[in-house]
Tab-separated table of C-alpha atoms and ligand atoms in Angstrom:
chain	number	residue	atom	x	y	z
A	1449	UNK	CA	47.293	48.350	71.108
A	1450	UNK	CA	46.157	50.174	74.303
A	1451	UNK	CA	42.647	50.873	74.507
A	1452	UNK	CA	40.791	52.850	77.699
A	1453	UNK	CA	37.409	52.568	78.690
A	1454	UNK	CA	35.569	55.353	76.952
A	1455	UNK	CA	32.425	56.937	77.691
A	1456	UNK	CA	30.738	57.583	74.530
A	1457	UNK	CA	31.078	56.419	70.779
A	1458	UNK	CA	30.012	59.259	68.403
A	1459	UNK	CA	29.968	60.367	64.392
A	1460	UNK	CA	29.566	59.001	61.008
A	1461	UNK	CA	31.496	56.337	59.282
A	1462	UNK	CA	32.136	53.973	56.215
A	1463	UNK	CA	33.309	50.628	57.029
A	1464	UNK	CA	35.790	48.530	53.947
A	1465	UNK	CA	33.585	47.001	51.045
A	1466	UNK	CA	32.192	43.365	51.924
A	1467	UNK	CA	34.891	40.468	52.146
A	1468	UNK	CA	32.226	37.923	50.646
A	1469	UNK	CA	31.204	40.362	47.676
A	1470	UNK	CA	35.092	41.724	46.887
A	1471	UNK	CA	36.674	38.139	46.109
A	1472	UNK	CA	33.656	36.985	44.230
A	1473	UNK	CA	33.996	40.373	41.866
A	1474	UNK	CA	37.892	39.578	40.826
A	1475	UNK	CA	36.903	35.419	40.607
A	1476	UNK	CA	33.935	36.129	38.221
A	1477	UNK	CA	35.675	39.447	36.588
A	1478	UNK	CA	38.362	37.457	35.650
A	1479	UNK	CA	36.811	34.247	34.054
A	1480	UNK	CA	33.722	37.041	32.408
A	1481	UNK	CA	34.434	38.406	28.564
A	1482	UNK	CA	35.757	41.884	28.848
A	1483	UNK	CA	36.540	44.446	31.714
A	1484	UNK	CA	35.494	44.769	35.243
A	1485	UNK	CA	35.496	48.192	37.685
A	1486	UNK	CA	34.858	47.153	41.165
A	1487	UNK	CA	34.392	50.502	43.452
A	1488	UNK	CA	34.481	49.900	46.811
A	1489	UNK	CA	36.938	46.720	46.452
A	1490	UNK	CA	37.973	45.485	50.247
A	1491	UNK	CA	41.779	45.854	50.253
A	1492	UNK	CA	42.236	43.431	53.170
A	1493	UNK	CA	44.865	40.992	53.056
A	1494	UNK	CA	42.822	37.785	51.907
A	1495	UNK	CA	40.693	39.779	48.773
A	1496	UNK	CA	44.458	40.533	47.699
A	1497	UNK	CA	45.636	37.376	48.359
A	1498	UNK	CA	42.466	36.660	45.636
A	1499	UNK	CA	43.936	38.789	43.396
A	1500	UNK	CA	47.291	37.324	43.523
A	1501	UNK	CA	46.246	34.236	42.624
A	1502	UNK	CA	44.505	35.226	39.482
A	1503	UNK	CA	47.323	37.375	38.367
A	1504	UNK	CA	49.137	34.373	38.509
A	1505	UNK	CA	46.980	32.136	36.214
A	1506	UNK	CA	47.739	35.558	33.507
A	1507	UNK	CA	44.448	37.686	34.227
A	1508	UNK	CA	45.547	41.753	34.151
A	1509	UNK	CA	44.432	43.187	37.495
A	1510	UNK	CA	44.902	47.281	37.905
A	1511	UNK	CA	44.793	48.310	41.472
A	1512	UNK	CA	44.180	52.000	42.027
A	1513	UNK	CA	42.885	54.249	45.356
A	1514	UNK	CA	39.557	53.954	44.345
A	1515	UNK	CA	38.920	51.105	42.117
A	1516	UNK	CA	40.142	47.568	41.067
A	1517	UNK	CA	39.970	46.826	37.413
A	1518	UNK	CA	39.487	43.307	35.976
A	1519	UNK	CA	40.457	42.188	32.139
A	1520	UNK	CA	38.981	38.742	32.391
A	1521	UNK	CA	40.272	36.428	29.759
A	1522	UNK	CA	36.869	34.551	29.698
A	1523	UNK	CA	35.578	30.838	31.034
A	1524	UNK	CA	38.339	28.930	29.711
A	1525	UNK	CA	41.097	31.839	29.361
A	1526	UNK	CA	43.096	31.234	32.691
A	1527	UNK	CA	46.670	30.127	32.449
A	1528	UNK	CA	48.583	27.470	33.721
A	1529	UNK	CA	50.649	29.360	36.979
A	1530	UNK	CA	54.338	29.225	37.010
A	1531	UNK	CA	54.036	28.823	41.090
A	1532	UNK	CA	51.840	27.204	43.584
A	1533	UNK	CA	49.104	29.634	44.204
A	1534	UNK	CA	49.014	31.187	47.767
A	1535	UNK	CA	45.422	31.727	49.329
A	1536	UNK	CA	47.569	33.357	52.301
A	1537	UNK	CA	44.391	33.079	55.575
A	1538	UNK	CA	41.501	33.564	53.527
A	1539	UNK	CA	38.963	30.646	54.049
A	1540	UNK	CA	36.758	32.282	50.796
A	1541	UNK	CA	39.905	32.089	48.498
A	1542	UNK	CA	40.824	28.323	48.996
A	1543	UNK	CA	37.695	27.024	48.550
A	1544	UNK	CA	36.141	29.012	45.926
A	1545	UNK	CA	39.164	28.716	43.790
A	1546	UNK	CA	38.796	25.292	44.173
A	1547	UNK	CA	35.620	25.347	42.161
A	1548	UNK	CA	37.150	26.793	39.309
A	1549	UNK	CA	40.651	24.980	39.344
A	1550	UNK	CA	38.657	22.192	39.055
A	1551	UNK	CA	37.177	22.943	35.659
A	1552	UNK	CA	40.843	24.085	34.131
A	1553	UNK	CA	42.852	22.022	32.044
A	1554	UNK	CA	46.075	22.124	34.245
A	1555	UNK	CA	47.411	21.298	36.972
A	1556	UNK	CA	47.923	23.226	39.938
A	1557	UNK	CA	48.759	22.981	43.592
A	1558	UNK	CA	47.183	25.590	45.983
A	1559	UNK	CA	48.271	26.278	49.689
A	1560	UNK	CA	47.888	28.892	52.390
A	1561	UNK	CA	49.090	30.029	56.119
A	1562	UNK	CA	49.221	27.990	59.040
A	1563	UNK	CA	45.453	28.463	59.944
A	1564	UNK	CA	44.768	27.539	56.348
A	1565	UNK	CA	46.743	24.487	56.558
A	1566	UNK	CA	44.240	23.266	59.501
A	1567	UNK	CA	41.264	24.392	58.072
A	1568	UNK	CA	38.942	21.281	56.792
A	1569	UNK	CA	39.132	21.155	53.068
A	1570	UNK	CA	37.338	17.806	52.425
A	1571	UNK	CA	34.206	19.977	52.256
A	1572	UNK	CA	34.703	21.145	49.082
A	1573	UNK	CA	36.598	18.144	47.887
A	1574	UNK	CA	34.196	15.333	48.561
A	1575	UNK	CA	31.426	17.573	46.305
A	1576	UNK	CA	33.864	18.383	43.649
A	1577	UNK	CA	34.844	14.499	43.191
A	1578	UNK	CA	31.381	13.540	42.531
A	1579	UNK	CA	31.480	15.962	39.765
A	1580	UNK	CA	34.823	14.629	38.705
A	1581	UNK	CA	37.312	16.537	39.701
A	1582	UNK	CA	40.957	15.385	41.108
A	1583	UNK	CA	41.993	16.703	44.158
A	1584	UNK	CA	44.910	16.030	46.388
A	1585	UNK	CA	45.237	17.323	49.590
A	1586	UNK	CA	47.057	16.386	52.613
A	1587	UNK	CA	45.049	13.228	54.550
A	1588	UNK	CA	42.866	14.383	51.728
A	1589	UNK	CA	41.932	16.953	53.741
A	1590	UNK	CA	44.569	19.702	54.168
A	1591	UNK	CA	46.114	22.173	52.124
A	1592	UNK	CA	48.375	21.883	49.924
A	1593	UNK	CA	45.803	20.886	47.684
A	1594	UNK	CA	47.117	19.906	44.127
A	1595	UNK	CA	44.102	20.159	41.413
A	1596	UNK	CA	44.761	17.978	38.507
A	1597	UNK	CA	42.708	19.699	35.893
A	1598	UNK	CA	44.094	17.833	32.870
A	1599	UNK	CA	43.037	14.779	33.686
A	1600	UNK	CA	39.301	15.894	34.203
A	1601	UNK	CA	35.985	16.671	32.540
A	1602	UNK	CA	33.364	17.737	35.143
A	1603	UNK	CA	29.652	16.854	34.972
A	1604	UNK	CA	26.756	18.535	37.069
A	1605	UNK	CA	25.849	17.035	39.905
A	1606	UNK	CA	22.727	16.694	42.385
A	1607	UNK	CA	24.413	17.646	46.147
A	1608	UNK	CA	22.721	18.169	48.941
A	1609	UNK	CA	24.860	20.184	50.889
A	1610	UNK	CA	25.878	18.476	54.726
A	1611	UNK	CA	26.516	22.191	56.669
A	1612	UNK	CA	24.811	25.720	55.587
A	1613	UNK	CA	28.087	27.074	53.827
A	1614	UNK	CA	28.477	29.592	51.661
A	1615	UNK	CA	31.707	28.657	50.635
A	1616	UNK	CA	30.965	25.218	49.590
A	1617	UNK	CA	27.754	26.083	47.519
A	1618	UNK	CA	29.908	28.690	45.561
A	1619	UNK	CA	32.996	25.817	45.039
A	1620	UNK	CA	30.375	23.692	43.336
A	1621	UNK	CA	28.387	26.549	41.584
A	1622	UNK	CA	31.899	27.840	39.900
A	1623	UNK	CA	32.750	24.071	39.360
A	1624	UNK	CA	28.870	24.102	37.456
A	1625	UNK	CA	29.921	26.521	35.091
A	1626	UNK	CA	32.839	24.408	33.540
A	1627	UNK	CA	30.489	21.042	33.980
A	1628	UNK	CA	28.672	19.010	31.620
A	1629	UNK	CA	24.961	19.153	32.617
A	1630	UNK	CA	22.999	20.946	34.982
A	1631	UNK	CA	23.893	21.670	38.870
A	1632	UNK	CA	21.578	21.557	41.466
A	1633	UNK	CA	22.031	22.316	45.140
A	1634	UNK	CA	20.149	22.212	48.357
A	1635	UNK	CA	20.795	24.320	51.244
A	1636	UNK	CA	19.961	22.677	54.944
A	1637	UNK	CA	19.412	26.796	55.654
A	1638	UNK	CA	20.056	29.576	53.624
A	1639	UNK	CA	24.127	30.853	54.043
A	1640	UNK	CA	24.672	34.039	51.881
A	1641	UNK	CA	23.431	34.149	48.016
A	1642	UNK	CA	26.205	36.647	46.243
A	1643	UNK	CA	27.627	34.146	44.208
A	1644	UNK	CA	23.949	33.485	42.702
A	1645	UNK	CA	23.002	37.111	42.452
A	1646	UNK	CA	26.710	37.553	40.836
A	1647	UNK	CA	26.426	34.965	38.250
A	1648	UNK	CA	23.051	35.987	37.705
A	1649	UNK	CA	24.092	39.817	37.225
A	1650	UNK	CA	26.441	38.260	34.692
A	1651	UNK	CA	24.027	36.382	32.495
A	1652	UNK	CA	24.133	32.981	34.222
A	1653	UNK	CA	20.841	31.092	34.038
A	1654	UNK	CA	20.692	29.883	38.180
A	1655	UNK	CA	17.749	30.084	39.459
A	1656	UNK	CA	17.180	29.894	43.560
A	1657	UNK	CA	13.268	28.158	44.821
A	1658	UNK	CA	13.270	27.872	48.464
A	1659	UNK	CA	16.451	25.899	49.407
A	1660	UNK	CA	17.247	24.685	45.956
A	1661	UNK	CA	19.874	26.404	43.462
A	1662	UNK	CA	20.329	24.883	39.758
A	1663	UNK	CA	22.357	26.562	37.487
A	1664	UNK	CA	23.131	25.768	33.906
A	1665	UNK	CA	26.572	25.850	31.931
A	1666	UNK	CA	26.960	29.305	29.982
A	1667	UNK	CA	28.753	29.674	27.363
A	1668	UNK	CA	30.494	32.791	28.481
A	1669	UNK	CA	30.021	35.267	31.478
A	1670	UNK	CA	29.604	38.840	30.195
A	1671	UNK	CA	31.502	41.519	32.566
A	1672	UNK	CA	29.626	44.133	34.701
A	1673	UNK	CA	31.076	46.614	36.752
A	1674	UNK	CA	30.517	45.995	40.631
A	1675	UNK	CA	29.839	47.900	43.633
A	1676	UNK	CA	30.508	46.576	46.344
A	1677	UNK	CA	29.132	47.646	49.494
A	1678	UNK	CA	30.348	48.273	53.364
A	1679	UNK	CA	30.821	45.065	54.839
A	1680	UNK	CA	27.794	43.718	57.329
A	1681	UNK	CA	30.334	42.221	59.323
A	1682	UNK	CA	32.680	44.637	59.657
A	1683	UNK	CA	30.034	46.870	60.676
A	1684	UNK	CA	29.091	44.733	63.205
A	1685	UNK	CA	31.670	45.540	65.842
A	1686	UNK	CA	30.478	49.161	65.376
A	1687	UNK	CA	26.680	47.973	65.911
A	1688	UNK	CA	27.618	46.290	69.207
A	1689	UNK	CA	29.953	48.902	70.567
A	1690	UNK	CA	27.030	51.699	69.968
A	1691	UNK	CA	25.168	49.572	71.563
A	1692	UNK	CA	26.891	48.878	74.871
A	1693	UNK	CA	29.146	52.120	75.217
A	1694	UNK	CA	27.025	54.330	76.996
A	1695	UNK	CA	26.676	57.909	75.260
A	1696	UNK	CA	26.691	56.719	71.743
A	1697	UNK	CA	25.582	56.782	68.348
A	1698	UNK	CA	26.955	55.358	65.283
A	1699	UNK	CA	26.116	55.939	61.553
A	1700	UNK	CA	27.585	53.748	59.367
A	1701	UNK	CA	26.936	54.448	55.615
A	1702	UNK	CA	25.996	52.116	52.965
A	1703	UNK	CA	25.756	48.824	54.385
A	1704	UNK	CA	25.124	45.857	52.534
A	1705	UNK	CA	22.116	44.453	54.010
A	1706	UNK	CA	21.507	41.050	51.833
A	1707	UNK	CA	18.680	39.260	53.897
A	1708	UNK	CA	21.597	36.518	54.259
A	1709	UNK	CA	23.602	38.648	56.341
A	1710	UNK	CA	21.539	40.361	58.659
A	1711	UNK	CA	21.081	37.735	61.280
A	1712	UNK	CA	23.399	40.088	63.619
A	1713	UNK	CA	20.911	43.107	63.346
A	1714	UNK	CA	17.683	41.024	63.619
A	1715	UNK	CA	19.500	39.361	67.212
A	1716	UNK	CA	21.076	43.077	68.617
A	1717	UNK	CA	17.352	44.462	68.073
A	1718	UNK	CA	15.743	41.249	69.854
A	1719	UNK	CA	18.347	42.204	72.398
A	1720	UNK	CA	16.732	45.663	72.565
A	1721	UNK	CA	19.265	47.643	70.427
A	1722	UNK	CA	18.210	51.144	69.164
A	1723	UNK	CA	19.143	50.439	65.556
A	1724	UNK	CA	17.301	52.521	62.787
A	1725	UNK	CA	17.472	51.522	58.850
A	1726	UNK	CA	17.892	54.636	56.557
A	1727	UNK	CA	18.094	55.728	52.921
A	1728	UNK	CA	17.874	52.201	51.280
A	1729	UNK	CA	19.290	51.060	48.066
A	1730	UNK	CA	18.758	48.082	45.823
A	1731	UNK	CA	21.386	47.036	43.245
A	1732	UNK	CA	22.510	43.656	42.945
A	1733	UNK	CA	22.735	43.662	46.446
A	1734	UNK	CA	20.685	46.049	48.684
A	1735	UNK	CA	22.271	48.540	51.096
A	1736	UNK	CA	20.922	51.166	53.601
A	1737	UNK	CA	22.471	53.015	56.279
A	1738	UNK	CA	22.169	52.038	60.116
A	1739	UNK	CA	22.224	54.074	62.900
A	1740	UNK	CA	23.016	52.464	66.287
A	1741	UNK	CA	22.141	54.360	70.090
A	1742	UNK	CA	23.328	53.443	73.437
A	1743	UNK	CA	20.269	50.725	74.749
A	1744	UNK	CA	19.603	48.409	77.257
A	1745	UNK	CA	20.439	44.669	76.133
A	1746	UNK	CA	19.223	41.784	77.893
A	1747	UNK	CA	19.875	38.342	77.145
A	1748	UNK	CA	18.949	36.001	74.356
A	1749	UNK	CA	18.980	32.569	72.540
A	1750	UNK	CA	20.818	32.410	69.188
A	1751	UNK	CA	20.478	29.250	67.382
A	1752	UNK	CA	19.008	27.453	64.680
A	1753	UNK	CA	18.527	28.984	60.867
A	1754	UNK	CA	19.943	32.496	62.056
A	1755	UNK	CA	23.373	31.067	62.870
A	1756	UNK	CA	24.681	31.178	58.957
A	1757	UNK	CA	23.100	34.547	58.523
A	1758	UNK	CA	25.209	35.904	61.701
A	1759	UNK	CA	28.333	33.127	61.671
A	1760	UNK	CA	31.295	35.772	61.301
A	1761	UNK	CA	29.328	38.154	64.009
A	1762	UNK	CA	29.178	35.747	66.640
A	1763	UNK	CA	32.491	36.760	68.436
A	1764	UNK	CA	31.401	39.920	69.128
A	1765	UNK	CA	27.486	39.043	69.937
A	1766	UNK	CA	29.471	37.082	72.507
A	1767	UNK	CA	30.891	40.551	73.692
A	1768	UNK	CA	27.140	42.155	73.504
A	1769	UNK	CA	25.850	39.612	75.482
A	1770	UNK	CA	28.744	40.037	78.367
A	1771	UNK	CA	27.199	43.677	78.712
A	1772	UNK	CA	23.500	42.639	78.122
A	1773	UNK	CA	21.223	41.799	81.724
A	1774	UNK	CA	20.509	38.059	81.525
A	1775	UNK	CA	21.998	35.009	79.982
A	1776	UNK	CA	22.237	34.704	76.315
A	1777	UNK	CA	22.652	31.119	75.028
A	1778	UNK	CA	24.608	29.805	71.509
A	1779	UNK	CA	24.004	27.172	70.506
A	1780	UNK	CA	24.032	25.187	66.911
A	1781	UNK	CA	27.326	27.034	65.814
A	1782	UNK	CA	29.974	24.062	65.737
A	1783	UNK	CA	31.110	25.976	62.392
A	1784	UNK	CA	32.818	28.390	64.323
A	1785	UNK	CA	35.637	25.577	65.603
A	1786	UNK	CA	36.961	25.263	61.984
A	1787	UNK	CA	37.458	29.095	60.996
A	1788	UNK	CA	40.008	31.147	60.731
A	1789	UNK	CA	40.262	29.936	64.687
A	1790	UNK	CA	38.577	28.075	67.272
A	1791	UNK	CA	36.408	30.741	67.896
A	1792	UNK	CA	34.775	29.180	70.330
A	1793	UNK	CA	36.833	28.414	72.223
A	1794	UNK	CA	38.848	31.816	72.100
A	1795	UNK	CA	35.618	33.893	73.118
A	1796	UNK	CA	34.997	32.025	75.874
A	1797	UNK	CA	39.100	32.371	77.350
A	1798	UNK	CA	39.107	35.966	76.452
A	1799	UNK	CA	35.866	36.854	78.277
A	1800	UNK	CA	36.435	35.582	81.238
A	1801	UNK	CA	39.728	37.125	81.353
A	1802	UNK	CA	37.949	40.171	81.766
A	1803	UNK	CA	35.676	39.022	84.725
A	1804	UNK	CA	32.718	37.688	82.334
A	1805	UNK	CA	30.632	34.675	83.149
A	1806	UNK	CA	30.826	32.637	79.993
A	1807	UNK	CA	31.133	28.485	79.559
A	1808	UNK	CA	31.947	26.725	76.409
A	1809	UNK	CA	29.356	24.331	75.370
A	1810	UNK	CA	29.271	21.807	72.740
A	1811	UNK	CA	28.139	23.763	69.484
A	1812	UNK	CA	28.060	27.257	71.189
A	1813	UNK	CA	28.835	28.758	75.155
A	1814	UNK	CA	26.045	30.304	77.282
A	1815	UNK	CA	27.382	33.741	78.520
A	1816	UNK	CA	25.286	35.233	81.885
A	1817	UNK	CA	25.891	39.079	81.139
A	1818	UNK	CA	25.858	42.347	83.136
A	1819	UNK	CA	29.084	41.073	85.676
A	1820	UNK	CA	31.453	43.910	86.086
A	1821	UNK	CA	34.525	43.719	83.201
A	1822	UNK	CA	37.952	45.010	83.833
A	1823	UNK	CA	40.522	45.551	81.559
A	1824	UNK	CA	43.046	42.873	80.980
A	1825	UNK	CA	45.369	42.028	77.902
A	1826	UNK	CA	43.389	40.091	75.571
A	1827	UNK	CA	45.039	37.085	73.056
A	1828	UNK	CA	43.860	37.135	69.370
A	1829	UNK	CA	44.650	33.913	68.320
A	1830	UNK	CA	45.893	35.404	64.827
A	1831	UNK	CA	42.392	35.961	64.104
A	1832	UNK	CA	41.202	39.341	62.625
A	1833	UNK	CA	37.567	38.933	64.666
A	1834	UNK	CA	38.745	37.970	67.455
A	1835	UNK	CA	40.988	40.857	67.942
A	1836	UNK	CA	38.118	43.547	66.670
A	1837	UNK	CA	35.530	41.908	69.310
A	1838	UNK	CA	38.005	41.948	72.122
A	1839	UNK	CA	38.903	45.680	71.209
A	1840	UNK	CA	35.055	46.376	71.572
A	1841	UNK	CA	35.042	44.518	74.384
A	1842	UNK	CA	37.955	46.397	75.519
A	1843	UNK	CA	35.780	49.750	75.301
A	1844	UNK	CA	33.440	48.879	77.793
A	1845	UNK	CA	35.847	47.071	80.479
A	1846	UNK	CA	36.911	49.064	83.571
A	1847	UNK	CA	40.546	50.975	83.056
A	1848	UNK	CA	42.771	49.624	80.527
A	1849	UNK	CA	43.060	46.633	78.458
A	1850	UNK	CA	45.920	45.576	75.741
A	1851	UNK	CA	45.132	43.841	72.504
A	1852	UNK	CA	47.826	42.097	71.568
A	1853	UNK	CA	48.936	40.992	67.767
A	1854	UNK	CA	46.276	43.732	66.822
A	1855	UNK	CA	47.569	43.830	63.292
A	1856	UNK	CA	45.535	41.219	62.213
A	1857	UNK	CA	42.927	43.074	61.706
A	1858	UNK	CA	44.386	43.955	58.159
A	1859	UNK	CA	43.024	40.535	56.829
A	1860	UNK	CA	38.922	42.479	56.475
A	1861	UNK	CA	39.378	46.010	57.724
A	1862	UNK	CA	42.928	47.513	57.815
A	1863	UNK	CA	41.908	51.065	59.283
A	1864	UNK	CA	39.947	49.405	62.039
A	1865	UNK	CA	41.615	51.417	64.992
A	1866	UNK	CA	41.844	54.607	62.843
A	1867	UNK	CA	38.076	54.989	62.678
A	1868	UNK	CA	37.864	53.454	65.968
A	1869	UNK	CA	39.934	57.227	67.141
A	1870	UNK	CA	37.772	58.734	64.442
A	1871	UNK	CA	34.809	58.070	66.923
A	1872	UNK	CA	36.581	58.509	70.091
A	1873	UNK	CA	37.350	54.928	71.052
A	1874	UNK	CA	41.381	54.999	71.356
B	2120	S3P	C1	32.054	33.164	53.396
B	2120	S3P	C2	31.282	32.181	53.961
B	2120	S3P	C3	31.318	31.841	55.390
B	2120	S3P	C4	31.996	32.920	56.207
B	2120	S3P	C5	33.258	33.420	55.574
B	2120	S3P	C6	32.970	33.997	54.191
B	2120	S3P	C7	31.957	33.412	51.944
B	2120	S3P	O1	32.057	30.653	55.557
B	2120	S3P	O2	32.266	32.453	57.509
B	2120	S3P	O3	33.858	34.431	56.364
B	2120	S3P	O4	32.429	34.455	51.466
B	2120	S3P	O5	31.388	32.560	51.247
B	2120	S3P	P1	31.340	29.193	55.446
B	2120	S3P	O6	30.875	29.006	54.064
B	2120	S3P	O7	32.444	28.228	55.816
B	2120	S3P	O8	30.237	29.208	56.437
């Protein structure tokens, strides 16, 4: 893909339904009594990937243009599969499925791509053995992971979680509602809360005091229809790009804007971003729409408790702070070795390819912005973020740049470049 430097990013636009919020709706849908409508449903490679692995433990999925519907088969109503179960490059799907394959009475084995295959898995396995679960994995680590149900009843456990995840909080949460017992989890910082406003939604007692979760065992879930809104982090690369493209401004319509998430407007408006919240909505989650305007960024530091509520934005607050004045330091964000790639590491190559000043630290990189960018062609390291932050970052460099591999971005937002043209950008 072949993108130009452009001089102004203008119009309205919906961004794909969240990631997060999508594979949560088909996991609890299909272990709830009766029948779930999702609108808005992210159909990104990894949510289907989700939904491929359910339809093969015998839960009816019916995927239409508009709307994903779910005839759970209730807590204990999932069937043996007839294959391994293929989690494809989603992160979300591995582990959370863990949860619940640990509270089924079969066996099953569970792998994914070659990312997925190097992504650390003893995170959710170390948690889910203290509750009783038996889980083999490569070094005990990798996938395949083989979940040997049968031979298991799970109890609830005390854990005090070792990294802010939202992925391992869920794995145990799901595990909770097949244990014996009460769960009860503490968070070093909060990570993002839709699996407890989910379960809650659906009539699970789990209640959340400061950095402590506890959740009791239902009996059933009861099915509610979800709707799931534009993805935070998919909107992000439009927030940024508004931002630093000069002549520019951006609506993007019904955003989820969970307090957990929002860590990437709080930072671009600390930067000095013109963003404006409109026309707010709460449901389960809340939304609003944001409006983004050409500013002036200048450098920051980005660290601490913000860093879950921004992790998957962090590529491409790297690219913001190559065009901000100043030096913007990151630091505390060591998760970002272990996702879908080294995404340290890959910012930091990329950027300077382009003429930026950036060096890799030890949890983070410290970029000093405002050097003069020129196009180049730009790695993605098979990683959907990486690709949409160096296409952003591709808007703003001198003449033109190349993304290469740029299908990737099909894993969270398919029509990426289309509403990228929609707005002017390629
Ligand atoms: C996610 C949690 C985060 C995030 C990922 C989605 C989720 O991962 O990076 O893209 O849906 O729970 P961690 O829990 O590993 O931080």
């Amino acid at each position: 893909m072949k993108i130009k430097q452009i001089n102004g990013l203008n119009g309205t636009i919906t961004v794909p339904g969240d990631k997060s919020i999508s594979h949560r709706a088909v996991m609890l849908g299909a272990i709830a009594k009766g029948t779930t409508h999702i609108t808005g449903f992210l159909m990104g490679e990894d949510c289907l990937s989700t939904i491929d692995c359910f339809r093969k433990m015998g839960v009816q999925i019916d995927v239409s243009d508009n709307e994903v519907v779910i005839h759970g088969v209730g807590l204990h109503g999932l069937k043996r599969p007839q294959e391994q179960l293929y989690t494809g490059n989603s992160g979300t799907t591995t582990r959370l499925l863990c949860g619940i394959l640990a509270g089924q009475d079969f066996d099953v084995t569970m792998t994914g791509d070659a990312s997925i295959q190097k992504r650390p898995m003893n995170r959710v396995i170390t948690p889910l053995s203290k509750m009783g679960a038996k889980i083999n994995g490569v070094d005990g680590n990798f996938c395949p992971l083989t979940l040997h149900g049968a031979d298991n009843k799970l109890h609830g456990i005390n854990y005090e979680l070792p990294v802010a995840s939202a992925q391992i909080k869920s794995a145990v949460l799901l595990a909770g509602l097949y244990a014996q017992g009460q769960t009860t989890i503490i968070e070093p910082a909060p990570s993002r809360d839709h699996t407890e406003r989910m379960l809650r939604a659906l009539g699970v007692d789990i209640k959340s005091q400061g950095r402590t979760i506890v959740l009791n065992p239902p009996k059933d879930l009861t099915a509610k229809n979800v709707n799931v809104p534009a993805d935070i982090s998919s909107a992000a690369f439009f927030l940024v790009a508004g931002a630093i493209i000069p002549n520019s401004e951006i609506t993007i319509k019904n955003v989820g804007v969970n307090p957990t998430r929002t860590g990437v407007i709080d930072v671009l408006k600390a930067m000095g971003a013109d963003i404006t919240e409109s026309n707010f909505k709460n449901d389960v989650e809340p939304t609003c729409d944001l409006t983004v305007r050409t500013s002036k960024l200048k450098g920051t530091i980005i660290g601490g408790k913000v860093i879950p509520r921004l992790i998957d934005e962090l590529p491409v607050l790297a690219v913001a702070a190559a065009f901000a004045e100043g030096q913007t330091i990151i630091k505390d964000a060591h998760e970002l070795k272990v996702k879908e790639s080294n995404r340290i590491a890959a910012m930091v190559t990329e950027l300077n390819r382009a003429g930026a000043d950036v060096k890799e630290t030890d949890d983070g990189m410290i970029i000093n912005g405002g050097k003069t960018l020129n196009g180049a062609i730009f790695e993605t390291y098979n990683d959907h973020r990486i690709a949409m932050s160096m296409a952003v970052c591709a808007l703003g460099c001198n003449g033109e740049s190349e993304i290469l591999n740029q299908d990737v971005v099909s894993i969270s937002y398919p029509d990426f470049f289309d509403t990228l043209q929609k707005l002017g950008g390629v």
